[in-house]
GROMACS .gro file of C-alpha atoms in nm:
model
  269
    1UNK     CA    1  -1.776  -0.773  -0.557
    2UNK     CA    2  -1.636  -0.963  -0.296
    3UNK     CA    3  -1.393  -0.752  -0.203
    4UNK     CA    4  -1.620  -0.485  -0.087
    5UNK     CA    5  -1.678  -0.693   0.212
    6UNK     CA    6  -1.365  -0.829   0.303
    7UNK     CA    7  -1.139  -0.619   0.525
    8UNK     CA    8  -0.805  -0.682   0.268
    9UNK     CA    9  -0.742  -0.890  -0.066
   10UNK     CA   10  -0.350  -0.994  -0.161
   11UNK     CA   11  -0.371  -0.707  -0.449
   12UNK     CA   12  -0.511  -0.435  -0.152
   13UNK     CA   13  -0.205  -0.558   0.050
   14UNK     CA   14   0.045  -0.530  -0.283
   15UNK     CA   15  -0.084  -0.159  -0.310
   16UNK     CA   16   0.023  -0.145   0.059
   17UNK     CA   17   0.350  -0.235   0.022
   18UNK     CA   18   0.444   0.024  -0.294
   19UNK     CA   19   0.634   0.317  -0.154
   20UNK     CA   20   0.546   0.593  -0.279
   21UNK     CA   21   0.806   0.865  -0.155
   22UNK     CA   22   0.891   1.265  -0.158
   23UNK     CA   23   1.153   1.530  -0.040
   24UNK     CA   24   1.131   1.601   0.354
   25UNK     CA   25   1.309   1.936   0.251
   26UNK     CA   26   1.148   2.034  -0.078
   27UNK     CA   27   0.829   2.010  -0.239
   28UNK     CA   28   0.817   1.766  -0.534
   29UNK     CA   29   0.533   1.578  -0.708
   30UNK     CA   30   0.541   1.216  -0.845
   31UNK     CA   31   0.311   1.111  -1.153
   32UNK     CA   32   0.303   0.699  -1.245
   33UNK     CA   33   0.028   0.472  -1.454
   34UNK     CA   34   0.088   0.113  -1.356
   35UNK     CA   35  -0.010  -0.239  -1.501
   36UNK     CA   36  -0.200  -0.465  -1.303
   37UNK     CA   37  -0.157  -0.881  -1.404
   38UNK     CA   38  -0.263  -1.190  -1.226
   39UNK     CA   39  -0.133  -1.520  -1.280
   40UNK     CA   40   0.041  -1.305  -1.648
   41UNK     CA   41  -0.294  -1.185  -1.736
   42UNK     CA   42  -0.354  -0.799  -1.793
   43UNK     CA   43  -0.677  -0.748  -1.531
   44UNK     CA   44  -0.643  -0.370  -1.453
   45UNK     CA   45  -0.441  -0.025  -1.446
   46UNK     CA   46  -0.374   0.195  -1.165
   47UNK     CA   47  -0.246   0.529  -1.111
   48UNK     CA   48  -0.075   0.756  -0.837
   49UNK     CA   49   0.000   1.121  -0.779
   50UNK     CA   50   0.122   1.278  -0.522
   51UNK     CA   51   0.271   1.631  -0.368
   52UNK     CA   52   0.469   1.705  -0.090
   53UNK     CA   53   0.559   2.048   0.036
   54UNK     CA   54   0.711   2.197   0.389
   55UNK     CA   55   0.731   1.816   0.528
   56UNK     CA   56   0.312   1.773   0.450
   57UNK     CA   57   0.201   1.511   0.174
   58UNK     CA   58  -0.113   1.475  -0.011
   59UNK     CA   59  -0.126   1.151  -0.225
   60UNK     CA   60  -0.433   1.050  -0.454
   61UNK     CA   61  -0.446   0.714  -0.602
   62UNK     CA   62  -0.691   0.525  -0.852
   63UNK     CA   63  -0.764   0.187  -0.954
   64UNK     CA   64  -0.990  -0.031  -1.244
   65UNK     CA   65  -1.037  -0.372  -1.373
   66UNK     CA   66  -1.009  -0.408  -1.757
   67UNK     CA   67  -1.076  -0.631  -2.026
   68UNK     CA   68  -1.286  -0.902  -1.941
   69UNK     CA   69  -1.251  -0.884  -1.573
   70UNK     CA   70  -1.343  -0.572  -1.566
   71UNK     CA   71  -1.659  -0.628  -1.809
   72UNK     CA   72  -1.764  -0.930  -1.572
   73UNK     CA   73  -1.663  -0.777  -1.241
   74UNK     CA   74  -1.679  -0.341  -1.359
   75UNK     CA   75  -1.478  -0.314  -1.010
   76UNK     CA   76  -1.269   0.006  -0.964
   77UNK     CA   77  -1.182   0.214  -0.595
   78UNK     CA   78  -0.974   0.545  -0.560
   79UNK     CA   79  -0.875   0.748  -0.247
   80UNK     CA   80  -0.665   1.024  -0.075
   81UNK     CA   81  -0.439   1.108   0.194
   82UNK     CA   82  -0.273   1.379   0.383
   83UNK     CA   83  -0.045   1.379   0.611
   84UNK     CA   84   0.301   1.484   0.817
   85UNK     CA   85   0.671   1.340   0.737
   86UNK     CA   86   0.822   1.257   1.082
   87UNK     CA   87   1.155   1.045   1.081
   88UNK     CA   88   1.139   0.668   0.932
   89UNK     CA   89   0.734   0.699   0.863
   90UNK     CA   90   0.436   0.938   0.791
   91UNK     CA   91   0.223   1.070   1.050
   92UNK     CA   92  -0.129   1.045   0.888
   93UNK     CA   93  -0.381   1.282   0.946
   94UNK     CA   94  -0.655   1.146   0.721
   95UNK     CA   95  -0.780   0.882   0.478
   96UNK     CA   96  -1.029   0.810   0.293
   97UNK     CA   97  -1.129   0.542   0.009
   98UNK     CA   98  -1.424   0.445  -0.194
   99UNK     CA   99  -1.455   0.084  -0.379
  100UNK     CA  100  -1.724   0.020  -0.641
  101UNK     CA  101  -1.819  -0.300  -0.811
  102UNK     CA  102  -2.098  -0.117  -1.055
  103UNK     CA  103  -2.398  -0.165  -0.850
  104UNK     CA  104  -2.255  -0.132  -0.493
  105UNK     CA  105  -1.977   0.104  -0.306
  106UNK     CA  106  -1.849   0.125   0.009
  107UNK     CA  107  -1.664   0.413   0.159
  108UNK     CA  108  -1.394   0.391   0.427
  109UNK     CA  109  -1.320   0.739   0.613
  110UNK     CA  110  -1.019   0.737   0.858
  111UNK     CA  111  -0.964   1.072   1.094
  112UNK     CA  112  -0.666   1.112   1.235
  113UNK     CA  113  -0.397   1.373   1.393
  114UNK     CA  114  -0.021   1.265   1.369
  115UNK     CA  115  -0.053   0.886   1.348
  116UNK     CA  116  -0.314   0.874   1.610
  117UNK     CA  117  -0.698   0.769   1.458
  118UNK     CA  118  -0.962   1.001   1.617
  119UNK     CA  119  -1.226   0.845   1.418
  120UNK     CA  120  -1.394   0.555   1.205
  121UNK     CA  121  -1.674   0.559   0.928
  122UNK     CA  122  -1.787   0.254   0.760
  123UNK     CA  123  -2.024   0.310   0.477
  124UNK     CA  124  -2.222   0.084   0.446
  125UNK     CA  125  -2.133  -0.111   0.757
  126UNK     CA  126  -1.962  -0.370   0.729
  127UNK     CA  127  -2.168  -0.714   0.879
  128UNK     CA  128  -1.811  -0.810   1.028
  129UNK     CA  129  -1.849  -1.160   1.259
  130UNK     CA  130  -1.686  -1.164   1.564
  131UNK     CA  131  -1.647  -1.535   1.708
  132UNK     CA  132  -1.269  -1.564   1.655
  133UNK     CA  133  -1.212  -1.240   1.570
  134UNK     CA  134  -0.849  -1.048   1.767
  135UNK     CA  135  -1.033  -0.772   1.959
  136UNK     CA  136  -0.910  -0.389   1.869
  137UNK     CA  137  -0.826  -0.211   2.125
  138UNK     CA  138  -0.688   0.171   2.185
  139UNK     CA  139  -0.370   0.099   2.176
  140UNK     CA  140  -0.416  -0.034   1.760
  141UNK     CA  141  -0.483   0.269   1.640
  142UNK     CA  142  -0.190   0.494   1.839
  143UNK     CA  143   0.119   0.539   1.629
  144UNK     CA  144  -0.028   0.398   1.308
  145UNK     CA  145  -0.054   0.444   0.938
  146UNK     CA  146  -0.381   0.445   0.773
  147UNK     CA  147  -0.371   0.208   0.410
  148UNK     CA  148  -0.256   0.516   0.171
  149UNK     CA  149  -0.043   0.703   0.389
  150UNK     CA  150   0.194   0.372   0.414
  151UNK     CA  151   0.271   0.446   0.046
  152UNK     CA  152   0.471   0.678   0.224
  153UNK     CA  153   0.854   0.654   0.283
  154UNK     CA  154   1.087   0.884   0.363
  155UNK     CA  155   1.451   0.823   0.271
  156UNK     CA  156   1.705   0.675   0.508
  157UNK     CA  157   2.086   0.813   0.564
  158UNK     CA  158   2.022   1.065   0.226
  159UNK     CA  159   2.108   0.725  -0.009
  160UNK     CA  160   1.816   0.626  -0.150
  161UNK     CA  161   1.991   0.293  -0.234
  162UNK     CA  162   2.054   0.230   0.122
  163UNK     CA  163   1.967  -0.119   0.218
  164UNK     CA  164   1.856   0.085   0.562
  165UNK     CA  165   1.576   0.176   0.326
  166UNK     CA  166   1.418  -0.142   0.316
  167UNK     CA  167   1.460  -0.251   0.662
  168UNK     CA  168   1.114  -0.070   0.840
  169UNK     CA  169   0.829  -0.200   0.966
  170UNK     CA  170   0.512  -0.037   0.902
  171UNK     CA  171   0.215  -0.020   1.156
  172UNK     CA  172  -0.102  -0.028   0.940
  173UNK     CA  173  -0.444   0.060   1.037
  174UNK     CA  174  -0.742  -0.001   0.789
  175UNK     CA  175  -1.024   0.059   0.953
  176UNK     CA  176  -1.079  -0.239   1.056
  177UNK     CA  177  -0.773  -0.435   1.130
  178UNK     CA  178  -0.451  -0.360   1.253
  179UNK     CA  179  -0.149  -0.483   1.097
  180UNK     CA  180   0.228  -0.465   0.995
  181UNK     CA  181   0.391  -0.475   0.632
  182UNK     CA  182   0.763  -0.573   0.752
  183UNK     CA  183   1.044  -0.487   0.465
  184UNK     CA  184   1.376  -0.656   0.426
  185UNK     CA  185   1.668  -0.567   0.186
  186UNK     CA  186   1.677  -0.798  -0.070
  187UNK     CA  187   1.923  -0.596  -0.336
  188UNK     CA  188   1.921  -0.364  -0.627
  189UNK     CA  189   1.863  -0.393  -1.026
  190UNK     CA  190   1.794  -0.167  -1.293
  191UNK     CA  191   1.520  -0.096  -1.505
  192UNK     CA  192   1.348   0.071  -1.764
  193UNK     CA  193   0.999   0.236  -1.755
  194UNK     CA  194   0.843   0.264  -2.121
  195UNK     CA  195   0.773   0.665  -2.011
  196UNK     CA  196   0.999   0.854  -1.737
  197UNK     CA  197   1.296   0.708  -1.527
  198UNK     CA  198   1.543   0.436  -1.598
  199UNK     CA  199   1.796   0.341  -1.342
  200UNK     CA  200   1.820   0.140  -1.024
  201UNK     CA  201   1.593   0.026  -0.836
  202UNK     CA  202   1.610  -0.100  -0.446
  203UNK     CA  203   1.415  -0.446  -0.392
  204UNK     CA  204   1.290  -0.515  -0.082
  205UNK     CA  205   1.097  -0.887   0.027
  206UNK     CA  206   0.789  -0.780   0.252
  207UNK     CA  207   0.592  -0.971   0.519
  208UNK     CA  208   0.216  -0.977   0.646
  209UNK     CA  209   0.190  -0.980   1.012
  210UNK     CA  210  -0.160  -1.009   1.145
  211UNK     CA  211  -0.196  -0.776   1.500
  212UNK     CA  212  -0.537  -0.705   1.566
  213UNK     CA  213  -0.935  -0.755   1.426
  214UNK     CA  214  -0.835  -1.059   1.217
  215UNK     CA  215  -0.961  -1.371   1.252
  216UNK     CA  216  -0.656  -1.623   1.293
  217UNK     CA  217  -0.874  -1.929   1.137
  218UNK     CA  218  -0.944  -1.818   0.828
  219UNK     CA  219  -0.749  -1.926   0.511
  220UNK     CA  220  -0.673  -1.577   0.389
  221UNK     CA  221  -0.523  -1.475   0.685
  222UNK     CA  222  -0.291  -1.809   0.716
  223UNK     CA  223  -0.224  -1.773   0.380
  224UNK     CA  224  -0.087  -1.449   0.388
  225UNK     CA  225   0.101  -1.493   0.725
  226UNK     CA  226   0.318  -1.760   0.545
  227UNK     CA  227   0.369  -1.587   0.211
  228UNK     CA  228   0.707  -1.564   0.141
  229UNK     CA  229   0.696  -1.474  -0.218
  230UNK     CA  230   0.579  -1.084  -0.211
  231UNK     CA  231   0.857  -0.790  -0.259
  232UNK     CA  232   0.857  -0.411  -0.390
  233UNK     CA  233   1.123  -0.242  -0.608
  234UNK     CA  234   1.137   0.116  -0.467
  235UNK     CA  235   1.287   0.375  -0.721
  236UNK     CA  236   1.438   0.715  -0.636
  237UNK     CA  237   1.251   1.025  -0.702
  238UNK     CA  238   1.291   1.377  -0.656
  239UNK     CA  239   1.682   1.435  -0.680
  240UNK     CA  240   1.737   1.083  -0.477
  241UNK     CA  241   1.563   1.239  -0.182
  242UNK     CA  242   1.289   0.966  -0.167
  243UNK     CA  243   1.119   0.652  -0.277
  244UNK     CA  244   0.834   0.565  -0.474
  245UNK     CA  245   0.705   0.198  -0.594
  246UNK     CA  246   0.834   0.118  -0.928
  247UNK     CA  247   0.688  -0.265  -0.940
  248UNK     CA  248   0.556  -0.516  -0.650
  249UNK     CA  249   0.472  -0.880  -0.697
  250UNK     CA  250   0.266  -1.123  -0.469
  251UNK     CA  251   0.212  -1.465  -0.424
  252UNK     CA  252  -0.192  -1.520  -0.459
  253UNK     CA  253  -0.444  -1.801  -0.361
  254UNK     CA  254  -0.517  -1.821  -0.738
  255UNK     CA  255  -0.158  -1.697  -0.884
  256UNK     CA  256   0.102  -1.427  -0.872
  257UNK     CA  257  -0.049  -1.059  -0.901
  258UNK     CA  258   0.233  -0.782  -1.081
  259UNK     CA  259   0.153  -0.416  -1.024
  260UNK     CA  260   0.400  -0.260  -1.242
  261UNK     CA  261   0.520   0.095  -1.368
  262UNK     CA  262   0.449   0.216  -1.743
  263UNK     CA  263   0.499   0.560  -1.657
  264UNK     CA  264   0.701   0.670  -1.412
  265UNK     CA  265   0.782   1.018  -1.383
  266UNK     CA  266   0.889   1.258  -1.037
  267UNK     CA  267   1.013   1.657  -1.067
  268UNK     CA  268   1.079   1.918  -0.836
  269UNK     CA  269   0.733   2.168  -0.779
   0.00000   0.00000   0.00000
């Protein structure tokens, strides 16, 4: 599968964007199944767990194709994260992700000590060209979030409704590329999950911005830096105390990909 060689795909950068969120005072664990759709075709499911206790996090989150995507392409990934709540954003202290399309896998491994990376392994390595490419330097991977740990978000001003909620910009490291997922406010709306919460919801536009070990020329990457058409409704969990992705939507090369909540479902630990 393609995507095990390219550093991000506009549905990896979707799962970026959901916030998945927990108490900074008390432990709580969130449960959710998602829907995956592309262009308003069913091509996958996901799901997410996650704990947090005494201002530490743990999150574990899973992915497949289905139907006949997934009998043409058999692709599926998971992966794990731990991590410190400091302020506004996680402090990551470890990452790691496999993705398998049946016959090959690759493993990403991301060490790291309160938002600073210590280490990298890439396995297999990736072949990555580097004519054109934004050099990485030290000063990428100081202060960031690694890809799971920016499912992350602590709540703002103790209203989870807050428009303050949305406005962040998150500092993303994946490995191999450094960039930033900006939110915006965009408003609120209610929904309905088919298992779990029903309520309002806080919607929030995002942005891709490119910082380092991209290549500026290629049409992915341009693409993406001009999408205006991706946002995230974040819903409240844990007694209104955090955030966690509800639904997110993103304008594709090849149509608009929905990851969406079936079952939703956060309680106190």
């Amino acid at each position: 599968m393609n995507a095990l060689r390219k550093r991000s795909t506009p549905i990896a950068l979707a799962g970026l964007l959901l916030g998945l969120a927990a108490s900074q005072t008390r432990a709580g664990t969130v449960d959710a199944t998602y829907s995956i759709t592309l262009a308003g075709l069913t091509i996958g499911r996901a799901s997410l767990s996650g704990v947090v206790e005494n201002g530490s996090y743990n999150i574990n989150i899973s992915a497949a194709l289905t139907g006949l995507v997934g009998a043409l392409m058999n692709g599926s990934g998971s992966g794990t994260a731990r991590g410190g709540l400091g302020g506004a954003l996680p402090l990551s202290n470890g990452f790691a992700v496999t993705a398998t399309n049946g016959s090959a896998s690759r493993t990403i491994q991301i060490g790291a000590s309160g938002g600073n990376v210590r280490g990298v392994i890439i396995a297999p390595p990736l072949a990555l060209p580097m004519e054109g490419r934004i050099p990485l330097r030290d000063q990428h991977r100081q202060g960031v979030i690694d890809p799971i740990s920016a499912l992350v978000m602590p709540v703002l001003n103790g209203n989870p409704l807050d428009q303050a909620n949305c406005e962040r910009r998150l500092p993303v490291f994946d490995g191999t590329q450094r960039f930033d997922v900006v939110l915006s406010f965009a408003g609120i709306r209610n929904v309905q999950s088919e298992d779990g919460y029903v309520g309002p919801v806080l919607v929030c536009t995002a942005r891709y911005v490119p910082v380092a070990g991209h290549r500026p020329d290629r049409r992915a990457v341009k693409f993406m830096t001009e999408n205006r058409n991706i946002d995230t409704w974040l819903a409240p969990v844990n007694g209104g105390r955090a955030l966690m992705p509800y639904r997110i939507s993103v304008r594709t090369m090849v149509g608009t990909s929905v990851i969406e909540a079936r079952r939703f479902q956060s309680s106190p630990r």
